[in-house]
C-alpha cells in the first residue's frame, strides 16, 4: 500500500493549494455531505484550483453509506467526464472519507484522492490508514478496499462546527491510541479538560500525536494481518454495544460505544494479563465522567455475546478475538476469551459505571 502524507495544518489554504499542486490531474471533484457543503466548503471554495471543481454532495448520516450512494457518486463522476487522471477531494466525516475513498479507489480502477476530515473521529481514525468502504446487507463496512488517500489534511478549526458529543466520540479513538502507545500520551489524554471551553490548539497537538500513533501501526501492517489489530482495542465489545444501542430508542455514536468497550476490554486485560488495576481505575473514571453509560441488564448478556460472535475480526466460528493489553503500550493481539470472562466483564461494567 502506498504511503499517505499526513498534514497537520497551520494554514489550510496554503497546505491544500500545495497538496493539489503536487498532483497532475485533468479534472477536480469535491465530495461533501449536506453539512460540510454548507459549513466547511466555504472555507476552501475560493482557492483557485477549487473554483473549477465539480461538486458532488451526499447525505450526512451513516444510513447513506450504501451501494445506492456509491453508485450516485460513480454516476456523477462518469457523467461529468472524470478520467483515470482526475483528482477527488473528500471533505467530511468518516462517512464521506470512507465512501468517497472507495468511490475513488474503484472508479476506472482507481483515481487519486485527498481526504480533508472534518470530524474528530475521521481526523484520528477513518480518514487515516487507507480503509475505505460502504455498509452492505445490514453490516457495517462490509464491502471495501484498502486504498490510502495520497494526502490527509487535518485542521482542527473544522471541529468548531462539531458538537460536544461528536468531539468526545472521536476522543475515544484518541484514548485508545494512548492506551496502545505510551503512558505519557495516555496521561495527557485523561487529563485533558473538557469542562471549560475546548482549547483547540492543545487538542490539535494531541490529534497530531494520535494520528502519528495510528500511522506508525498502519505502516508496519497496512492490511491488518498482525499489529494493526491493536487498533481494535475496545472495538469487539464496543461494536456489540453499538449494534445493541442501534436496536433501542437511543442509538449511540461510535466513539461512545468504543469507550464503553474499553471499560470491558481493559477489565479483561486486567484479569487475563495483569493490566495494572490503578490504570484501569483511572481510565474507567475518565470514561464514566465523559461518556455516561449504556443501559442494559444481565438479561441482555446473551444478545451482546451473540453480537460479538458476528464481529468480522473473529478468525474462526465460535471464537471471539480480542486485542488486550498487559500494560499501556504492551499489546497482545489474537486473545480468545471465554464466555464466562466476557460476562464477568459486563458485570464489572454494570458495577463500576452504574
Ligand atoms: N479503525 C481501525 C483501523 O483503521 O484499522
Short mmCIF file of C-alpha atoms and ligand atoms in Angstrom, two decimals:
data_model
loop_
_atom_site.label_atom_id
_atom_site.label_comp_id
_atom_site.label_asym_id
_atom_site.label_seq_id
_atom_site.Cartn_x
_atom_site.Cartn_y
_atom_site.Cartn_z
CA UNK A 1 0.00 0.00 0.00
CA UNK A 2 1.47 3.38 -0.92
CA UNK A 3 2.29 5.75 1.91
CA UNK A 4 -0.03 8.63 2.60
CA UNK A 5 1.13 12.05 3.65
CA UNK A 6 -0.48 13.36 6.83
CA UNK A 7 -0.52 17.15 7.05
CA UNK A 8 -1.41 18.72 10.39
CA UNK A 9 -2.33 22.22 9.21
CA UNK A 10 -1.23 25.62 10.31
CA UNK A 11 -2.75 27.18 7.26
CA UNK A 12 -5.39 25.14 5.48
CA UNK A 13 -5.44 27.20 2.28
CA UNK A 14 -1.66 27.01 1.78
CA UNK A 15 -1.47 23.33 2.67
CA UNK A 16 -4.36 22.42 0.40
CA UNK A 17 -3.07 24.53 -2.53
CA UNK A 18 0.30 22.82 -2.17
CA UNK A 19 -1.25 19.35 -1.97
CA UNK A 20 -3.45 19.91 -5.04
CA UNK A 21 -0.50 21.34 -7.00
CA UNK A 22 1.57 18.26 -6.26
CA UNK A 23 -0.89 16.22 -8.38
CA UNK A 24 -1.10 16.06 -12.15
CA UNK A 25 -4.81 15.87 -12.92
CA UNK A 26 -7.31 16.82 -15.60
CA UNK A 27 -10.47 17.45 -13.56
CA UNK A 28 -11.03 18.11 -9.88
CA UNK A 29 -14.03 16.78 -7.94
CA UNK A 30 -15.03 17.65 -4.42
CA UNK A 31 -17.26 15.34 -2.41
CA UNK A 32 -19.16 16.82 0.54
CA UNK A 33 -22.16 15.89 2.65
CA UNK A 34 -25.12 18.22 3.24
CA UNK A 35 -23.45 19.53 6.38
CA UNK A 36 -19.89 20.07 5.08
CA UNK A 37 -21.28 21.59 1.86
CA UNK A 38 -22.69 24.47 3.94
CA UNK A 39 -20.29 24.56 6.91
CA UNK A 40 -16.86 23.62 5.54
CA UNK A 41 -16.74 24.08 1.77
CA UNK A 42 -16.98 27.91 2.07
CA UNK A 43 -13.60 27.86 3.88
CA UNK A 44 -11.84 26.48 0.80
CA UNK A 45 -14.03 27.19 -2.21
CA UNK A 46 -12.31 30.42 -3.20
CA UNK A 47 -8.97 28.64 -3.60
CA UNK A 48 -8.25 28.99 -7.34
CA UNK A 49 -7.97 25.27 -8.07
CA UNK A 50 -11.22 24.57 -6.19
CA UNK A 51 -13.22 27.24 -8.04
CA UNK A 52 -13.42 24.98 -11.08
CA UNK A 53 -14.10 21.76 -9.17
CA UNK A 54 -17.25 19.74 -9.81
CA UNK A 55 -19.26 19.32 -6.59
CA UNK A 56 -20.85 16.07 -5.52
CA UNK A 57 -22.95 16.13 -2.35
CA UNK A 58 -24.37 13.18 -0.44
CA UNK A 59 -26.44 12.73 2.73
CA UNK A 60 -24.66 13.13 6.04
CA UNK A 61 -25.89 10.19 8.13
CA UNK A 62 -24.35 6.70 8.21
CA UNK A 63 -27.62 5.34 6.70
CA UNK A 64 -26.41 6.89 3.42
CA UNK A 65 -23.24 4.79 3.35
CA UNK A 66 -24.85 2.49 0.80
CA UNK A 67 -24.38 0.98 -2.61
CA UNK A 68 -27.00 3.45 -3.93
CA UNK A 69 -24.99 6.47 -2.71
CA UNK A 70 -21.80 4.93 -4.07
CA UNK A 71 -23.50 4.42 -7.46
CA UNK A 72 -24.66 8.05 -7.33
CA UNK A 73 -21.04 9.22 -6.85
CA UNK A 74 -19.78 6.94 -9.65
CA UNK A 75 -22.57 8.27 -11.93
CA UNK A 76 -21.69 11.89 -11.16
CA UNK A 77 -18.03 11.19 -11.88
CA UNK A 78 -18.85 9.40 -15.11
CA UNK A 79 -21.39 11.96 -16.38
CA UNK A 80 -19.05 14.85 -15.53
CA UNK A 81 -16.22 13.43 -17.61
CA UNK A 82 -13.93 12.11 -14.87
CA UNK A 83 -11.00 10.12 -16.22
CA UNK A 84 -8.35 7.94 -14.63
CA UNK A 85 -6.33 11.16 -14.26
CA UNK A 86 -8.94 13.04 -12.24
CA UNK A 87 -8.50 14.02 -8.60
CA UNK A 88 -11.13 13.86 -5.88
CA UNK A 89 -11.19 15.70 -2.56
CA UNK A 90 -13.31 14.14 0.21
CA UNK A 91 -14.41 16.86 2.62
CA UNK A 92 -16.32 15.45 5.57
CA UNK A 93 -16.57 12.93 8.36
CA UNK A 94 -15.96 9.18 8.21
CA UNK A 95 -18.99 8.60 6.01
CA UNK A 96 -17.58 10.89 3.27
CA UNK A 97 -13.96 9.74 3.55
CA UNK A 98 -14.93 6.03 3.65
CA UNK A 99 -17.46 6.15 0.80
CA UNK A 100 -15.56 8.78 -1.21
CA UNK A 101 -12.32 6.86 -0.80
CA UNK A 102 -13.99 3.68 -2.05
CA UNK A 103 -15.63 5.51 -4.97
CA UNK A 104 -12.21 6.93 -5.94
CA UNK A 105 -10.43 3.60 -5.43
CA UNK A 106 -12.84 1.79 -7.78
CA UNK A 107 -13.70 4.41 -10.44
CA UNK A 108 -11.80 3.44 -13.60
CA UNK A 109 -9.76 1.13 -11.32
CA UNK A 110 -8.70 3.98 -9.13
CA UNK A 111 -8.23 7.73 -9.19
CA UNK A 112 -6.17 9.84 -6.79
CA UNK A 113 -7.88 11.38 -3.78
CA UNK A 114 -7.18 13.73 -0.88
CA UNK A 115 -9.02 13.46 2.44
CA UNK A 116 -9.92 16.53 4.46
CA UNK A 117 -11.61 15.10 7.58
CA UNK A 118 -13.93 17.48 9.38
CA UNK A 119 -14.92 15.47 12.48
CA UNK A 120 -12.58 14.33 15.23
CA UNK A 121 -13.44 10.67 14.57
CA UNK A 122 -12.43 10.96 10.94
CA UNK A 123 -9.30 13.02 11.73
CA UNK A 124 -7.84 10.46 14.10
CA UNK A 125 -9.27 7.29 12.57
CA UNK A 126 -11.45 6.99 9.48
CA UNK A 127 -9.56 9.27 7.09
CA UNK A 128 -6.15 7.85 8.01
CA UNK A 129 -4.83 4.38 7.19
CA UNK A 130 -6.50 3.51 3.91
CA UNK A 131 -9.64 1.66 4.99
CA UNK A 132 -12.49 2.63 2.63
CA UNK A 133 -15.92 1.13 2.11
CA UNK A 134 -19.67 1.05 2.48
CA UNK A 135 -22.24 -0.75 4.62
CA UNK A 136 -23.99 -3.68 2.93
CA UNK A 137 -26.61 -6.29 3.82
CA UNK A 138 -27.11 -4.69 7.25
CA UNK A 139 -23.39 -5.00 8.07
CA UNK A 140 -21.07 -2.08 8.67
CA UNK A 141 -18.17 -1.60 6.23
CA UNK A 142 -18.95 -4.99 4.67
CA UNK A 143 -17.68 -4.01 1.21
CA UNK A 144 -14.50 -2.02 0.80
CA UNK A 145 -10.85 -1.82 -0.10
CA UNK A 146 -7.56 -0.76 1.41
CA UNK A 147 -6.83 2.43 -0.53
CA UNK A 148 -4.95 5.29 1.10
CA UNK A 149 -5.62 8.92 0.26
CA UNK A 150 -2.47 10.49 -1.15
CA UNK A 151 -2.77 13.27 1.45
CA UNK A 152 -4.82 13.64 4.62
CA UNK A 153 -5.08 17.29 5.60
CA UNK A 154 -6.11 17.82 9.22
CA UNK A 155 -7.27 21.18 10.53
CA UNK A 156 -8.84 21.24 14.00
CA UNK A 157 -10.58 24.54 13.06
CA UNK A 158 -13.28 22.37 11.48
CA UNK A 159 -14.07 20.96 14.90
CA UNK A 160 -15.67 24.28 15.77
CA UNK A 161 -18.57 23.10 13.57
CA UNK A 162 -18.89 19.87 15.62
CA UNK A 163 -21.00 19.46 18.75
CA UNK A 164 -19.55 18.22 22.07
CA UNK A 165 -20.94 14.69 21.58
CA UNK A 166 -19.13 14.26 18.27
CA UNK A 167 -15.88 15.61 19.71
CA UNK A 168 -15.96 13.34 22.74
CA UNK A 169 -16.91 10.44 20.44
CA UNK A 170 -13.76 10.94 18.34
CA UNK A 171 -11.75 11.39 21.52
CA UNK A 172 -12.43 7.73 22.43
CA UNK A 173 -10.27 6.65 19.49
CA UNK A 174 -7.54 9.01 20.77
CA UNK A 175 -7.82 7.41 24.21
CA UNK A 176 -7.43 4.01 22.55
CA UNK A 177 -4.32 5.26 20.74
CA UNK A 178 -2.93 6.47 24.09
CA UNK A 179 -3.56 3.07 25.68
CA UNK A 180 -1.72 1.22 22.91
CA UNK A 181 1.22 3.64 22.85
CA UNK A 182 2.83 5.28 25.89
CA UNK A 183 1.98 6.11 29.47
CA UNK A 184 2.89 9.75 28.77
CA UNK A 185 0.33 10.03 25.95
CA UNK A 186 -2.37 8.22 27.96
CA UNK A 187 -1.81 10.56 30.93
CA UNK A 188 -2.08 13.67 28.73
CA UNK A 189 -5.34 12.35 27.32
CA UNK A 190 -7.06 11.56 30.61
CA UNK A 191 -6.04 14.99 31.93
CA UNK A 192 -7.48 16.99 29.01
CA UNK A 193 -10.00 19.47 30.33
CA UNK A 194 -13.41 19.29 28.67
CA UNK A 195 -15.14 21.20 31.46
CA UNK A 196 -14.06 24.62 30.21
CA UNK A 197 -14.24 25.84 26.63
CA UNK A 198 -12.26 23.42 24.46
CA UNK A 199 -8.66 24.52 23.86
CA UNK A 200 -8.44 23.68 20.14
CA UNK A 201 -4.72 24.39 19.95
CA UNK A 202 -3.92 21.80 22.63
CA UNK A 203 -6.43 19.44 21.03
CA UNK A 204 -4.70 19.84 17.64
CA UNK A 205 -1.40 18.96 19.33
CA UNK A 206 -2.94 15.79 20.79
CA UNK A 207 -4.54 14.97 17.42
CA UNK A 208 -1.09 15.15 15.77
CA UNK A 209 0.30 12.67 18.29
CA UNK A 210 -2.71 10.41 17.97
CA UNK A 211 -2.53 10.28 14.18
CA UNK A 212 1.23 9.55 14.37
CA UNK A 213 0.47 6.51 16.57
CA UNK A 214 -2.04 5.17 14.06
CA UNK A 215 0.24 5.97 11.11
CA UNK A 216 3.12 4.10 12.69
CA UNK A 217 1.00 0.99 13.19
CA UNK A 218 -0.54 1.13 9.71
CA UNK A 219 2.91 1.47 8.14
CA UNK A 220 4.03 -1.74 9.83
CA UNK A 221 0.90 -3.68 8.88
CA UNK A 222 -1.29 -1.93 6.27
CA UNK A 223 -3.58 -4.92 5.66
CA UNK A 224 -4.26 -5.86 9.30
CA UNK A 225 -2.51 -9.21 9.33
CA UNK A 226 -0.87 -8.57 12.71
CA UNK A 227 -0.09 -5.45 14.74
CA UNK A 228 -2.81 -3.31 13.10
CA UNK A 229 -5.21 -5.41 15.19
CA UNK A 230 -4.00 -3.26 18.11
CA UNK A 231 -6.35 -0.61 16.71
CA UNK A 232 -9.25 -2.94 17.53
CA UNK A 233 -8.81 -2.47 21.28
CA UNK A 234 -12.23 -1.69 22.76
CA UNK A 235 -13.98 -2.50 19.49
CA UNK A 236 -15.01 -6.16 19.95
CA UNK A 237 -17.36 -5.38 22.84
CA UNK A 238 -17.73 -1.78 21.60
CA UNK A 239 -19.27 -2.89 18.29
CA UNK A 240 -21.68 -5.18 20.18
CA UNK A 241 -22.72 -2.18 22.34
CA UNK A 242 -23.13 -0.04 19.21
CA UNK A 243 -25.33 -2.64 17.46
CA UNK A 244 -27.30 -3.23 20.68
CA UNK A 245 -27.92 0.52 21.11
CA UNK A 246 -28.99 0.78 17.46
CA UNK A 247 -31.93 -1.53 18.21
CA UNK A 248 -33.09 0.68 21.09
CA UNK A 249 -34.55 4.19 21.08
CA UNK A 250 -31.10 5.54 21.99
CA UNK A 251 -28.51 4.71 19.32
CA UNK A 252 -25.00 5.67 20.38
CA UNK A 253 -22.22 7.42 18.49
CA UNK A 254 -19.40 5.06 17.54
CA UNK A 255 -16.86 6.55 19.96
CA UNK A 256 -19.20 6.23 22.95
CA UNK A 257 -19.55 2.51 22.23
CA UNK A 258 -15.75 2.21 21.86
CA UNK A 259 -15.23 3.96 25.21
CA UNK A 260 -17.70 1.57 26.89
CA UNK A 261 -15.98 -1.33 25.10
CA UNK A 262 -12.64 -0.13 26.51
CA UNK A 263 -14.04 -0.46 30.05
CA UNK A 264 -14.80 -4.16 29.50
CA UNK A 265 -11.70 -4.95 27.48
CA UNK A 266 -9.35 -3.27 29.97
CA UNK A 267 -11.07 -5.31 32.67
CA UNK A 268 -10.38 -8.47 30.62
CA UNK A 269 -6.79 -7.22 30.19
CA UNK A 270 -6.54 -6.94 33.97
CA UNK A 271 -7.98 -10.40 34.63
CA UNK A 272 -6.14 -12.25 31.88
CA UNK A 273 -2.89 -10.29 31.54
CA UNK A 274 -2.50 -8.36 34.77
CA UNK A 275 -3.09 -4.91 33.27
CA UNK A 276 -2.45 -2.61 36.28
CA UNK A 277 -5.52 -2.03 38.44
CA UNK A 278 -4.81 1.66 39.06
CA UNK A 279 -4.58 2.44 35.33
CA UNK A 280 -7.82 0.53 34.80
CA UNK A 281 -9.44 2.61 37.54
CA UNK A 282 -8.25 5.96 36.16
CA UNK A 283 -9.32 5.13 32.61
CA UNK A 284 -12.75 3.92 33.76
CA UNK A 285 -13.22 7.10 35.83
CA UNK A 286 -12.46 9.26 32.76
CA UNK A 287 -14.89 7.25 30.62
CA UNK A 288 -17.63 7.33 33.25
CA UNK A 289 -17.33 11.10 33.58
CA UNK A 290 -17.32 11.85 29.86
CA UNK A 291 -19.44 9.14 28.22
CA UNK A 292 -22.10 8.21 30.77
CA UNK A 293 -23.27 4.63 30.35
CA UNK A 294 -25.25 2.36 28.10
CA UNK A 295 -28.26 0.82 29.81
CA UNK A 296 -28.51 -2.94 29.70
CA UNK A 297 -29.13 -5.67 32.26
CA UNK A 298 -27.88 -9.24 32.71
CA UNK A 299 -30.89 -10.35 30.63
CA UNK A 300 -29.13 -8.73 27.65
CA UNK A 301 -25.79 -10.54 28.08
CA UNK A 302 -26.69 -13.34 25.64
CA UNK A 303 -27.75 -10.82 22.99
CA UNK A 304 -24.50 -8.88 23.46
CA UNK A 305 -22.48 -12.10 23.29
CA UNK A 306 -24.30 -13.14 20.10
CA UNK A 307 -23.43 -9.76 18.55
CA UNK A 308 -19.75 -10.29 19.46
CA UNK A 309 -19.71 -13.64 17.65
CA UNK A 310 -20.63 -11.80 14.40
CA UNK A 311 -17.62 -9.49 14.64
CA UNK A 312 -15.75 -9.69 11.34
CA UNK A 313 -12.43 -9.68 13.19
CA UNK A 314 -13.10 -13.20 14.55
CA UNK A 315 -10.90 -15.79 12.87
CA UNK A 316 -12.94 -18.94 13.36
CA UNK A 317 -16.60 -19.62 14.11
CA UNK A 318 -17.50 -19.60 17.80
CA UNK A 319 -14.28 -17.86 18.85
CA UNK A 320 -14.20 -14.21 19.80
CA UNK A 321 -10.96 -12.45 19.04
CA UNK A 322 -9.69 -9.65 21.26
CA UNK A 323 -6.76 -7.27 21.40
CA UNK A 324 -5.80 -6.88 25.06
CA UNK A 325 -3.02 -5.12 26.98
CA UNK A 326 -0.67 -6.33 29.70
CA UNK A 327 0.20 -2.67 30.35
CA UNK A 328 -0.05 0.62 28.49
CA UNK A 329 1.69 0.07 25.13
CA UNK A 330 2.11 -3.67 25.76
CA UNK A 331 -0.21 -5.08 23.13
CA UNK A 332 -1.34 -8.69 22.92
CA UNK A 333 -3.31 -9.46 19.76
CA UNK A 334 -5.38 -12.60 18.97
CA UNK A 335 -6.53 -13.24 22.53
CA UNK A 336 -9.52 -15.53 22.89
CA UNK A 337 -11.67 -15.12 25.97
CA UNK A 338 -14.30 -17.47 27.41
CA UNK A 339 -17.98 -16.58 27.54
CA UNK A 340 -17.78 -16.59 31.37
CA UNK A 341 -14.97 -13.99 31.34
CA UNK A 342 -16.89 -11.82 28.88
CA UNK A 343 -19.98 -11.96 31.10
CA UNK A 344 -17.78 -11.09 34.09
CA UNK A 345 -16.50 -8.03 32.21
CA UNK A 346 -20.14 -6.99 31.62
CA UNK A 347 -20.75 -7.41 35.38
CA UNK A 348 -17.72 -5.19 36.02
CA UNK A 349 -19.15 -2.60 33.59
CA UNK A 350 -22.51 -2.59 35.36
CA UNK A 351 -20.96 -2.30 38.83
CA UNK A 352 -18.43 0.46 38.02
CA UNK A 353 -20.41 2.53 35.52
CA UNK A 354 -23.72 2.27 37.39
N1 LIG B 1 -10.13 1.78 12.57
C1 LIG B 1 -9.11 0.82 12.76
C2 LIG B 1 -8.18 0.72 11.61
O1 LIG B 1 -8.08 1.63 10.81
O2 LIG B 1 -7.53 -0.27 11.49
#
